[in-house]
XYZ file of C-alpha atoms in Angstrom:
766
model
C 25.883 30.576 -6.993
C 22.789 30.708 -4.913
C 20.510 31.660 -7.866
C 18.152 28.662 -7.315
C 16.929 30.038 -3.983
C 15.038 32.727 -6.023
C 12.645 30.019 -7.137
C 11.346 29.458 -3.521
C 8.780 31.430 -1.683
C 9.935 32.916 1.602
C 8.980 30.162 3.952
C 10.397 27.542 1.636
C 13.608 29.569 1.519
C 13.852 29.666 5.288
C 13.344 25.946 5.595
C 16.083 25.210 3.017
C 18.685 27.327 4.480
C 18.217 26.159 8.111
C 20.696 23.426 8.025
C 21.663 23.041 11.683
C 19.651 21.145 14.416
C 16.290 19.353 14.175
C 13.905 20.908 11.641
C 10.144 20.019 11.287
C 8.681 21.054 7.868
C 4.859 20.768 7.880
C 3.987 20.648 4.186
C 0.330 20.881 3.408
C -1.012 19.166 0.254
C 0.474 20.541 -2.910
C 2.720 22.947 -1.043
C 6.007 22.038 -2.693
C 7.663 19.678 -0.125
C 9.681 17.807 -2.801
C 11.031 21.115 -3.982
C 11.997 22.026 -0.393
C 13.806 18.700 0.113
C 15.644 18.756 -3.177
C 16.732 22.396 -2.825
C 17.881 21.633 0.853
C 19.988 18.921 -0.382
C 21.378 21.079 -3.026
C 22.007 23.871 -0.554
C 23.887 21.459 1.748
C 26.128 20.444 -1.163
C 26.827 23.938 -1.990
C 27.729 24.744 1.616
C 30.544 22.142 1.198
C 28.822 19.050 2.843
C 29.994 16.014 0.968
C 27.414 13.896 -0.675
C 28.190 10.728 1.252
C 27.496 12.649 4.504
C 23.795 13.183 3.460
C 21.212 10.505 4.079
C 17.952 11.171 2.342
C 15.018 8.702 2.904
C 11.732 8.334 1.060
C 8.971 5.839 0.696
C 8.968 5.025 -3.009
C 11.816 4.536 -5.427
C 9.992 6.749 -7.800
C 10.204 9.655 -5.226
C 13.784 9.046 -4.866
C 14.501 9.114 -8.557
C 12.501 12.391 -9.070
C 14.468 13.939 -6.277
C 17.891 12.877 -7.577
C 16.968 14.013 -11.139
C 15.973 17.465 -9.758
C 19.192 17.731 -7.651
C 21.251 16.880 -10.716
C 19.651 19.751 -12.597
C 20.722 22.148 -9.938
C 24.174 20.531 -9.336
C 26.823 18.602 -11.253
C 25.943 14.860 -11.574
C 29.387 13.845 -10.282
C 28.813 15.646 -7.030
C 25.507 14.036 -6.299
C 26.570 10.407 -7.188
C 27.633 9.523 -3.761
C 24.326 10.666 -2.183
C 22.660 8.116 0.078
C 19.163 8.577 -1.394
C 16.428 6.126 -1.612
C 13.738 4.205 0.384
C 14.252 3.139 3.915
C 14.175 -0.598 2.795
C 16.651 -0.169 -0.057
C 19.178 1.887 1.881
C 18.940 -0.255 5.047
C 19.289 -3.282 2.831
C 22.557 -1.781 1.524
C 23.775 -1.225 5.024
C 22.824 -4.830 6.002
C 24.783 -6.258 2.976
C 27.812 -4.381 4.042
C 27.592 -5.331 7.769
C 25.899 -8.787 7.269
C 28.733 -10.623 9.084
C 27.807 -8.860 12.354
C 24.304 -10.395 12.272
C 25.119 -13.818 10.806
C 24.076 -13.392 7.280
C 25.959 -13.553 3.994
C 26.110 -10.709 1.438
C 23.767 -12.622 -0.942
C 20.791 -12.901 1.356
C 17.450 -13.131 -0.300
C 14.673 -10.567 0.321
C 11.431 -12.296 0.507
C 8.315 -10.538 -0.928
C 4.825 -10.978 0.401
C 4.232 -14.147 -1.798
C 7.299 -15.645 -0.526
C 6.371 -15.105 3.078
C 2.935 -16.334 2.699
C 4.311 -19.520 1.057
C 6.657 -20.152 3.904
C 3.783 -19.437 6.545
C 1.696 -22.094 4.662
C 4.489 -24.531 4.962
C 4.857 -23.880 8.588
C 1.143 -24.174 9.319
C 1.348 -27.581 7.494
C 4.264 -28.825 9.388
C 2.882 -27.744 12.703
C -0.486 -29.262 11.810
C -2.341 -26.143 12.436
C -5.711 -25.395 10.883
C -5.387 -22.446 8.331
C -9.098 -21.521 9.088
C -7.985 -20.709 12.623
C -4.637 -19.291 11.494
C -5.308 -17.569 8.248
C -2.156 -16.942 6.359
C -2.793 -13.258 5.902
C -3.578 -12.818 9.593
C -0.451 -14.574 10.686
C 1.603 -12.442 8.382
C -0.017 -9.267 9.597
C 0.647 -10.345 13.279
C 4.338 -11.128 12.506
C 4.720 -7.964 10.655
C 3.153 -5.830 13.384
C 5.553 -7.390 15.978
C 8.596 -6.643 13.931
C 7.455 -2.997 13.245
C 7.274 -2.774 17.100
C 10.852 -4.154 17.307
C 9.505 -7.266 18.941
C 11.830 -10.267 17.972
C 10.605 -13.885 17.793
C 12.761 -14.699 20.896
C 11.228 -11.888 22.950
C 7.606 -12.571 21.676
C 6.679 -15.250 24.260
C 7.557 -12.805 27.105
C 5.225 -10.117 25.860
C 2.181 -10.892 28.031
C -0.084 -8.393 26.303
C 0.563 -9.847 22.855
C 0.135 -13.470 24.151
C -3.118 -12.354 25.802
C -4.348 -11.084 22.528
C -3.480 -14.297 20.720
C -5.250 -16.343 23.416
C -8.346 -14.149 23.196
C -8.245 -14.649 19.262
C -7.976 -18.426 19.937
C -4.512 -18.532 18.245
C -2.327 -19.745 21.187
C 0.361 -21.003 18.738
C 1.130 -17.675 17.168
C 4.308 -17.461 19.230
C 5.537 -20.781 18.009
C 4.751 -19.931 14.439
C 6.700 -16.576 14.681
C 9.676 -18.513 16.206
C 9.580 -21.129 13.463
C 9.178 -18.527 10.752
C 12.195 -16.557 12.038
C 14.244 -19.710 12.271
C 13.427 -20.844 8.645
C 14.207 -17.354 7.280
C 17.540 -17.314 8.989
C 18.297 -20.931 7.826
C 17.411 -19.829 4.277
C 19.553 -16.778 4.401
C 16.499 -14.700 3.818
C 14.896 -11.508 5.154
C 11.438 -10.250 4.584
C 10.580 -6.551 4.250
C 10.057 -6.034 7.954
C 13.457 -7.783 8.709
C 15.145 -5.010 6.811
C 13.989 -2.542 9.482
C 14.257 -4.870 12.555
C 17.664 -6.211 11.629
C 19.075 -2.744 10.923
C 17.870 -1.646 14.418
C 19.440 -4.737 15.994
C 22.627 -4.205 14.116
C 22.969 -0.696 15.464
C 21.684 -1.521 18.940
C 24.101 -4.574 19.388
C 27.180 -3.007 17.654
C 28.071 0.367 18.977
C 31.103 0.673 16.853
C 29.143 0.033 13.642
C 26.456 2.552 14.882
C 29.081 5.151 15.625
C 30.497 4.766 12.021
C 27.178 5.548 10.554
C 26.349 8.321 12.939
C 29.584 10.025 11.902
C 29.024 9.511 8.286
C 25.364 10.776 8.182
C 25.905 14.353 9.410
C 22.563 15.460 7.855
C 19.422 13.248 7.577
C 16.434 14.150 5.662
C 13.133 12.170 5.706
C 10.168 12.511 3.384
C 6.605 11.737 4.576
C 7.638 11.502 8.249
C 4.120 10.953 9.291
C 4.138 7.586 7.596
C 7.098 6.262 9.606
C 6.546 3.323 11.936
C 8.087 2.643 15.306
C 11.082 0.797 13.863
C 11.933 3.462 11.379
C 11.427 6.156 14.014
C 13.812 4.294 16.397
C 16.557 3.805 13.762
C 16.386 7.524 12.807
C 16.697 8.588 16.383
C 19.793 6.331 16.659
C 21.487 7.721 13.534
C 20.691 11.360 14.438
C 21.831 11.159 18.037
C 25.324 12.551 17.373
C 24.709 15.505 15.058
C 20.963 16.029 15.537
C 20.723 17.460 12.108
C 17.434 15.814 11.318
C 15.090 17.415 8.908
C 11.675 15.702 8.622
C 9.041 16.687 6.096
C 5.427 15.602 6.296
C 1.801 16.440 6.905
C -0.109 15.092 9.862
C -3.326 15.638 7.897
C -2.172 13.019 5.462
C -1.335 10.338 7.966
C -3.296 7.320 6.530
C -1.171 4.211 6.973
C -1.674 3.084 10.685
C -2.687 -0.357 9.196
C 0.961 -0.628 8.129
C 2.197 0.465 11.442
C 2.635 4.140 10.705
C 2.355 6.355 13.877
C 1.033 9.922 13.601
C 2.622 10.403 17.085
C 6.026 10.488 15.471
C 5.321 13.748 13.701
C 3.088 15.191 16.422
C 5.735 14.512 19.133
C 8.784 15.699 17.182
C 8.952 18.788 19.315
C 9.207 16.579 22.442
C 11.856 14.293 20.975
C 13.864 17.352 19.775
C 12.990 20.353 22.120
C 15.525 22.579 20.199
C 13.581 21.996 16.999
C 12.621 24.734 14.429
C 9.264 24.446 12.532
C 8.339 25.763 9.120
C 4.848 25.470 7.748
C 4.336 25.384 4.013
C 0.742 26.529 3.774
C 0.420 27.685 0.182
C -1.126 25.040 -2.085
C 0.146 25.315 -5.682
C -1.926 22.286 -6.971
C -5.639 22.968 -6.480
C -8.240 25.540 -6.894
C -9.230 27.834 -4.040
C -12.534 25.998 -3.580
C -10.899 22.584 -3.497
C -8.499 23.714 -0.798
C -11.103 25.439 1.350
C -13.368 22.589 1.063
C -10.637 20.201 2.300
C -9.803 22.658 5.102
C -13.298 22.729 6.308
C -13.291 18.923 6.461
C -10.026 18.376 8.295
C -10.760 20.972 10.886
C -12.968 18.374 12.451
C -9.968 16.332 13.579
C -8.639 16.948 17.075
C -5.217 15.454 16.637
C -3.456 17.801 14.348
C -0.879 20.543 14.037
C -2.688 23.844 13.500
C -2.197 25.260 9.910
C -4.191 27.210 7.376
C -3.603 25.887 3.760
C -4.469 28.520 1.153
C -4.285 28.790 -2.688
C -3.673 31.670 -5.014
C -5.100 29.600 -8.020
C -8.343 30.429 -9.585
C -11.574 29.978 -7.505
C -12.703 26.960 -9.483
C -15.806 24.875 -9.615
C -17.770 23.818 -6.602
C -17.102 20.296 -5.323
C -19.943 18.199 -6.829
C -21.783 15.584 -4.863
C -23.535 13.247 -7.194
C -26.036 10.573 -6.115
C -27.178 7.618 -8.132
C -29.857 4.989 -7.568
C -27.555 2.054 -7.572
C -23.895 1.363 -7.625
C -24.151 0.251 -11.229
C -25.533 3.745 -12.151
C -22.759 5.273 -10.042
C -20.151 3.562 -12.404
C -22.051 4.668 -15.503
C -22.297 8.260 -14.248
C -18.518 8.296 -13.561
C -17.625 6.913 -17.060
C -20.064 9.300 -18.764
C -18.724 12.268 -17.021
C -15.096 11.359 -17.729
C -16.038 10.882 -21.450
C -17.974 14.199 -21.576
C -15.076 16.127 -19.950
C -12.532 14.423 -22.211
C -14.420 15.630 -25.295
C -15.547 19.019 -24.184
C -12.520 20.229 -22.351
C -9.947 18.277 -24.479
C -8.581 16.691 -21.343
C -6.299 13.660 -21.690
C -7.407 10.505 -20.018
C -4.294 10.678 -17.863
C -5.693 13.637 -16.130
C -8.558 11.589 -14.626
C -8.428 9.394 -11.471
C -11.304 7.422 -9.817
C -10.533 6.948 -6.225
C -12.233 4.461 -3.950
C -11.986 3.194 -0.307
C -11.667 -0.650 -1.216
C -10.293 -2.589 -4.119
C -13.594 -4.429 -4.531
C -15.272 -1.147 -5.811
C -13.045 -1.121 -8.919
C -15.062 -3.924 -10.664
C -18.185 -1.791 -11.461
C -16.080 1.312 -12.445
C -13.840 -0.892 -14.694
C -17.049 -2.414 -16.395
C -18.336 1.008 -17.105
C -15.126 2.256 -18.608
C -14.886 -0.878 -20.855
C -18.370 -0.198 -22.232
C -17.408 3.378 -22.997
C -14.123 2.334 -24.479
C -12.244 4.497 -21.993
C -8.648 3.430 -21.443
C -7.837 2.770 -17.881
C -5.112 1.339 -15.493
C -5.915 -0.311 -12.267
C -3.275 0.272 -9.642
C -2.846 -2.629 -7.200
C -3.586 -5.309 -9.762
C -0.948 -7.984 -10.346
C 2.371 -6.355 -11.112
C 4.739 -7.560 -13.845
C 7.146 -9.100 -11.382
C 4.323 -11.101 -9.705
C 3.420 -13.067 -12.852
C 4.129 -16.801 -12.458
C 6.598 -17.075 -15.327
C 8.526 -14.047 -14.143
C 8.555 -15.244 -10.457
C 9.926 -18.647 -11.645
C 12.859 -17.167 -13.526
C 13.585 -14.758 -10.613
C 13.578 -17.898 -8.374
C 16.288 -19.328 -10.425
C 18.319 -16.118 -10.094
C 17.852 -16.075 -6.245
C 18.773 -19.738 -5.837
C 21.941 -19.230 -7.860
C 23.053 -16.543 -5.617
C 21.787 -18.052 -2.291
C 21.640 -21.846 -2.161
C 19.860 -21.658 1.172
C 16.737 -20.110 -0.218
C 14.259 -23.012 0.170
C 11.275 -21.173 -1.084
C 12.906 -20.479 -4.518
C 14.283 -23.967 -4.565
C 10.830 -25.522 -3.991
C 9.358 -23.321 -6.582
C 11.636 -24.297 -9.491
C 12.938 -27.800 -8.625
C 10.444 -29.220 -11.050
C 10.116 -26.270 -13.500
C 10.413 -26.993 -16.272
C 9.257 -30.464 -15.565
C 12.120 -32.827 -14.733
C 10.252 -35.676 -12.997
C 10.474 -34.406 -9.460
C 6.984 -34.692 -7.977
C 5.268 -33.417 -4.882
C 5.964 -36.602 -2.813
C 9.745 -36.250 -3.560
C 9.721 -32.507 -2.585
C 7.751 -33.255 0.700
C 10.412 -35.879 1.580
C 13.131 -33.375 0.893
C 11.462 -30.691 3.102
C 10.892 -33.179 5.898
C 14.505 -34.389 5.852
C 15.825 -30.837 5.828
C 13.613 -29.868 8.683
C 14.757 -32.903 10.801
C 18.380 -32.129 9.923
C 17.772 -28.376 10.610
C 19.504 -27.534 7.401
C 18.431 -26.032 3.906
C 17.057 -28.389 1.257
C 20.241 -27.632 -0.790
C 22.323 -29.682 1.633
C 19.991 -32.680 1.261
C 20.393 -32.499 -2.523
C 24.097 -33.063 -2.140
C 23.518 -36.591 -0.942
C 19.807 -37.305 -1.267
C 19.943 -41.043 -0.401
C 21.824 -40.468 2.765
C 19.084 -38.010 3.991
C 16.201 -39.924 2.419
C 16.861 -43.712 2.111
C 13.615 -44.179 0.389
C 14.799 -42.515 -2.740
C 15.553 -44.825 -5.538
C 18.536 -44.353 -7.891
C 16.450 -42.574 -10.579
C 15.080 -39.983 -8.131
C 18.500 -39.349 -6.663
C 19.985 -38.740 -10.072
C 17.385 -36.268 -11.006
C 18.026 -34.370 -7.730
C 21.825 -34.359 -8.351
C 21.319 -33.153 -11.949
C 19.188 -30.242 -10.654
C 21.922 -29.351 -8.030
C 24.623 -29.527 -10.688
C 22.732 -27.215 -13.027
C 22.423 -24.553 -10.388
C 26.113 -25.091 -9.442
C 27.117 -24.385 -13.103
C 25.201 -21.116 -13.086
C 26.602 -20.170 -9.638
C 30.133 -20.749 -10.812
C 29.817 -17.920 -13.411
C 27.588 -15.535 -11.486
C 30.506 -13.432 -10.231
C 32.186 -13.274 -13.699
C 29.349 -12.210 -15.954
C 26.842 -9.380 -15.902
C 23.233 -9.783 -14.895
C 22.053 -9.835 -18.561
C 24.450 -12.616 -19.680
C 23.579 -14.714 -16.588
C 19.886 -14.263 -17.310
C 20.240 -15.383 -20.857
C 22.205 -18.429 -19.805
C 19.447 -19.377 -17.346
C 16.449 -19.030 -19.652
C 18.299 -20.937 -22.317
C 20.098 -23.613 -20.243
C 17.079 -24.602 -18.082
C 14.752 -25.116 -21.152
C 12.349 -22.181 -20.039
C 12.540 -20.528 -23.456
C 11.834 -23.779 -25.180
C 8.831 -24.276 -22.820
C 6.985 -21.304 -24.204
C 8.670 -20.727 -27.671
C 6.405 -23.256 -29.481
C 3.339 -22.628 -27.312
C 1.020 -20.756 -29.826
C -1.824 -20.289 -27.336
C -2.609 -16.749 -26.358
C -1.466 -17.550 -22.813
C 1.825 -19.069 -24.079
C 2.516 -16.115 -26.358
C 1.837 -13.701 -23.533
C 4.232 -15.569 -21.248
C 6.946 -15.739 -23.900
C 6.592 -11.914 -24.500
C 6.803 -11.347 -20.639
C 9.956 -13.279 -20.539
C 11.293 -11.247 -23.388
C 10.446 -8.080 -21.485
C 12.119 -9.295 -18.290
C 15.395 -9.911 -20.287
C 15.002 -6.446 -21.960
C 14.609 -4.908 -18.474
C 17.803 -6.659 -17.195
C 19.670 -5.423 -20.240
C 18.634 -1.874 -19.656
C 19.619 -2.300 -15.960
C 23.023 -3.380 -16.970
C 23.515 -0.617 -19.661
C 22.551 2.110 -17.156
C 25.247 0.898 -14.893
C 25.491 0.620 -11.109
C 24.538 3.978 -9.442
C 26.155 2.928 -6.178
C 29.821 3.108 -7.248
C 31.332 2.029 -3.940
C 29.260 -1.185 -3.859
C 30.413 -2.392 -7.304
C 31.778 -5.541 -5.669
C 28.188 -6.916 -5.522
C 27.155 -8.665 -8.719
C 24.756 -6.929 -11.092
C 22.200 -9.696 -10.430
C 22.349 -8.951 -6.724
C 21.357 -5.268 -7.342
C 18.808 -6.217 -9.929
C 16.975 -8.650 -7.598
C 17.138 -6.183 -4.689
C 15.573 -3.437 -6.880
C 12.929 -5.794 -8.045
C 12.137 -7.086 -4.511
C 11.688 -3.466 -3.221
C 9.635 -2.063 -5.971
C 6.128 -0.559 -5.358
C 3.155 -0.392 -7.653
C 4.016 3.159 -8.529
C 7.550 2.219 -9.601
C 6.063 0.146 -12.465
C 5.126 3.051 -14.644
C 5.030 1.677 -18.234
C 4.753 4.056 -21.307
C 1.483 2.270 -22.510
C -0.205 3.195 -19.238
C 0.574 6.884 -19.332
C -2.574 8.206 -21.127
C -5.182 6.166 -19.183
C -7.740 6.919 -16.460
C -6.200 5.848 -13.178
C -8.364 3.559 -10.917
C -6.901 3.095 -7.537
C -7.603 3.054 -3.714
C -7.106 6.447 -1.960
C -4.184 4.812 -0.088
C -2.415 4.208 -3.495
C -3.045 7.755 -4.583
C -1.203 9.584 -1.901
C 1.451 11.607 -3.387
C -0.111 11.822 -6.847
C -2.213 14.613 -8.465
C -4.720 14.679 -11.272
C -6.716 17.312 -12.914
C -10.127 15.680 -12.309
C -10.840 13.367 -9.338
C -13.842 11.224 -8.808
C -14.184 9.844 -5.177
C -16.650 6.843 -5.287
C -18.715 5.196 -2.845
C -18.750 7.891 -0.224
C -21.300 6.338 2.016
C -21.582 5.162 5.649
C -20.212 1.730 6.298
C -18.006 2.164 3.102
C -16.330 5.439 3.684
C -15.810 5.649 6.793
C -15.263 1.955 6.616
C -17.397 -0.257 8.831
C -14.180 -1.543 10.255
C -13.067 1.836 11.354
C -15.930 2.906 13.458
C -14.472 1.602 16.772
C -12.996 4.831 18.033
C -12.505 8.504 17.497
C -8.940 7.900 16.497
C -9.991 5.511 13.703
C -12.672 7.954 12.507
C -10.041 10.751 12.316
C -7.784 8.581 10.152
C -10.676 7.911 7.789
C -11.284 11.620 7.676
C -7.668 12.237 6.855
C -8.019 9.605 4.047
C -10.884 11.640 2.580
C -8.817 14.755 2.907
C -6.056 13.198 0.875
C -8.642 12.196 -1.745
C -9.882 15.608 -2.183
C -6.508 17.124 -2.284
C -5.320 15.033 -5.119
C -7.340 17.187 -7.501
C -6.051 20.219 -9.383
C -9.335 21.365 -11.041
C -12.389 19.465 -10.147
C -13.630 17.045 -7.481
C -16.748 14.935 -7.931
C -17.964 12.925 -4.876
C -20.206 9.987 -5.906
C -22.496 7.729 -3.796
C -25.270 5.318 -4.516
C -28.580 4.889 -2.645
C -28.439 1.138 -2.922
C -25.447 -1.142 -3.313
C -25.031 -4.875 -3.365
C -23.340 -6.365 -0.260
C -22.865 -10.161 0.040
C -25.449 -10.647 -2.720
C -28.158 -8.451 -1.028
C -29.243 -5.074 -2.131
C -28.739 -2.850 0.813
C -29.872 0.889 1.270
C -27.009 3.311 1.706
C -26.699 6.561 3.691
C -24.416 9.418 2.580
C -21.215 9.522 4.513
C -20.954 11.888 7.514
C -17.794 13.391 5.862
C -19.952 15.039 3.100
C -21.897 16.877 5.751
C -18.612 17.913 7.427
C -17.564 19.993 4.325
C -18.649 23.534 4.491
C -21.901 23.548 2.299
C -20.879 26.675 0.426
C -18.252 24.689 -1.411
C -20.579 21.944 -2.491
C -23.280 21.526 -5.207
C -25.558 18.462 -5.168
C -26.715 16.728 -8.303
C -28.430 13.403 -8.891
C -26.076 11.548 -11.144
C -28.727 11.863 -13.898
C -31.660 11.077 -11.585
C -33.891 14.000 -10.707
C -35.362 12.389 -7.551
C -33.741 10.063 -5.061
C -35.143 6.881 -3.491
C -36.998 8.785 -0.667
C -38.816 10.766 -3.342
C -37.068 14.102 -2.443
C -36.684 16.681 -5.054
C -33.163 17.864 -5.898
C -33.751 20.985 -3.848
C -34.894 18.987 -0.818
C -31.900 16.662 -1.215
C -29.395 19.562 -1.387
C -30.992 21.089 1.726
C -30.520 17.709 3.577
C -26.836 17.573 2.653
C -26.253 21.295 3.626
C -28.166 21.462 6.774
C -26.210 20.667 9.974
C -27.265 17.633 11.926
C -25.647 15.308 14.434
C -23.376 12.552 13.078
C -25.385 9.271 13.199
C -23.901 6.473 15.332
C -22.010 3.816 13.252
C -24.320 0.939 12.384
C -23.403 -2.518 13.340
C -21.938 -4.551 10.454
C -24.220 -7.391 9.600
C -23.672 -10.155 7.090
C -26.949 -10.777 5.096
C -28.566 -14.176 5.774
C -29.492 -14.665 2.115
C -27.073 -14.270 -0.810
C -29.710 -14.995 -3.510
C -31.974 -11.917 -3.796
C -35.354 -12.798 -5.519
C -37.267 -10.430 -7.713
C -38.477 -7.258 -6.143
C -42.056 -6.323 -6.053
C -42.975 -2.975 -7.801
C -42.948 0.221 -5.782
C -46.346 1.339 -4.654
C -46.278 5.070 -5.040
C -49.522 5.303 -2.908
C -48.110 3.345 -0.176
C -49.000 4.713 3.220
C -46.440 4.294 5.972
C -46.694 4.400 9.649
C -44.971 6.890 12.042
C -41.265 5.974 12.002
C -41.108 6.571 15.759
C -43.546 3.635 16.270
C -41.333 1.107 14.670
C -39.693 -1.079 17.278
C -37.337 -4.120 17.405
C -39.213 -7.380 16.879
C -42.066 -5.955 14.928
C -43.176 -7.437 11.588
C -43.486 -4.811 8.883
C -43.932 -4.393 5.218
C -41.859 -2.362 2.789
C -43.219 -0.984 -0.631
C -40.335 -2.595 -2.491
C -39.051 -5.475 -0.492
C -42.294 -6.833 1.086
C -42.778 -8.364 4.504
C -39.855 -8.372 6.971
C -38.937 -8.497 10.657
C -37.268 -5.725 12.522
C -34.010 -7.141 14.031
C -32.515 -4.059 15.603
C -33.023 -0.289 16.024
C -30.185 2.100 16.412
C -29.896 5.902 16.730
C -32.296 8.625 17.765
C -34.794 10.889 16.186
C -34.239 11.487 12.456
C -31.196 9.223 12.552
C -33.060 6.106 13.793
C -31.827 3.157 11.716
C -33.602 -0.324 11.558
C -32.000 -3.577 10.525
C -34.726 -5.570 8.780
C -34.668 -9.208 7.629
C -36.569 -9.710 4.302
C -37.213 -13.268 3.210
C -36.179 -12.556 -0.450
C -33.337 -10.126 -0.087
C -31.873 -10.741 3.383
C -30.900 -8.067 5.893
C -31.282 -4.465 4.978
C -30.313 -1.354 7.074
C -32.883 1.355 6.495
C -33.116 4.964 7.654
C -36.643 5.050 9.265
C -37.199 8.622 8.210
C -37.226 7.553 4.585
C -37.975 3.826 4.815
C -41.788 4.027 4.505
C -42.488 0.997 6.696
C -45.907 -0.081 7.726
C -46.524 -2.201 10.901
C -48.254 -5.466 10.325
C -50.472 -6.415 13.279
C -50.004 -9.942 14.539
């Protein structure tokens, strides 16, 4: 009966069988946290807890599917069917569809993705006559999202003096008005964005005690994965739901808290013992993933953080190779070094390409690595690139589905009212939008009697608008009587979308036609698999399909053709994944840690946690790469090794030159290794300076006999000469001693930041 417990180590077993009261499971990288969560749910079911009384929350659909599959291997599938298991957003959307009347929404509310929200914000900026240079769409969206994650509604925003003060300082005094208008338009459209799914769930529970009590009574046991990634809204909802039974089990790792830019709060996991004084803690410290060397190297790094829960991660695996630090002369050479090493390892060790990952701090770094892989014919997959459901032809069809189910969805209507072309131009659409805004109603209502709302419309225009409305009404009339597949087929055939691409023999047209076919295939698979949520069968299949698509993440789109390719991704995207061989690219000051994260010790600690996450993705080998020069804004800039490399215990490192036996400063490999391994103070962060020139000219040849002046004599304002870049003017001096850094403007190559110890500058007397 309890045989599955034998597969757990002692501390895992203790965490699983502790079912009463608040439980904090600190799960180090590769320590089997998913196993603990799945076995704990299985244990609860075996103890007689009904599946519907268990709420299990994850951050990706993929994680939820994997957990459900594992539980079904331990228990009977019919027992697990009623489990409330999924992402925060998907399960809260499920609750909101059930309780929508309490918050003034219909069951068929639309979920806006980031493209939809940006489109709506652009419309609002246009209507309010605000300059999108002063109010960048991305910044407006970030501000609204941040407010919602702090549970600040549009109505309460104007009374938040600290938020208004920040807006005034940023010279965006109309941010409050934008937020209020955005919230009103979403409600008028019967739509919620991702953040609304959290905010509205909190407001639902806060303002409706009887509804809250019903869910408190239902969810006797609540389990949360990756608790360190929760934001304030998620944290607040969990505390409301757990208030009655207090059986809240959270699993996470404070050392892997890397999403503060999304609103995640490391304080949620650090302060769990304060929120729940009767808590019990279990530390999963054995790493089953990585070699001993990788684990101990990562430990030596993360020890530098002050805000952390003490733990000692260890591994019983083989010792393994040292962590390699490979320097290249340029970022181009860095890319070729990585691709060459991947190819060599693939051939020599018979390693599949899927075992390799190249991780980087920013998306922009992928270009050089991608080019290097292409030249070596290495198959690769870039995570974070445009997903299938973001392609235009797919978004267009999904907009039809959304408008069919929710006539109030203005963003979908505007997208498809003239697709395929039906003679409804931009001027007509602008007049429709203006009329709807003045009448404070959705555009759909205007379509019911277009001339009454817009007298300027002639008979021909009005007829086209009425025909479009009738077309959508015909689809809506059958939406509740056919499954999602049949509705989709009728839409792509009845609207003329298939005909639009069927006879387009261009490569682009063929690709779009094939994508539409794949969409239809995906809907068919969805229908055939059936609705996993049996008690919600009253919702149409298309409702559920659209919700699943809206809440998908990049990792959920795992296609068979991508499964034996090298993974190129940001470190943020790699969290939760593992690979045999990991390359961490661009580990340099100003890049990693990011120049935007040098403002405080707290920000540097998060950057260090990010580097820790990168290292611990690897099972067999880690290679850290960096370049000595890198183009930034069109200018070739000298680069410094990241402080994080020096924070790793040198006994776990080996330094190579990426194929170059000497670095820019002329040091031998032995000297370079000594520089990496010798302790020295962390240099102060350099100020981020955008180069003046973005057109670098030809560089003069390096004079090997060039005699430089004493670096200590170089001062701000001096005119100097450099053996490669020629004459320049010193704009700024930062740092002390061996860490003195000069920002120098060169006529041909713009601003450069040079470490004076190695810069070989000569003062020009004037």
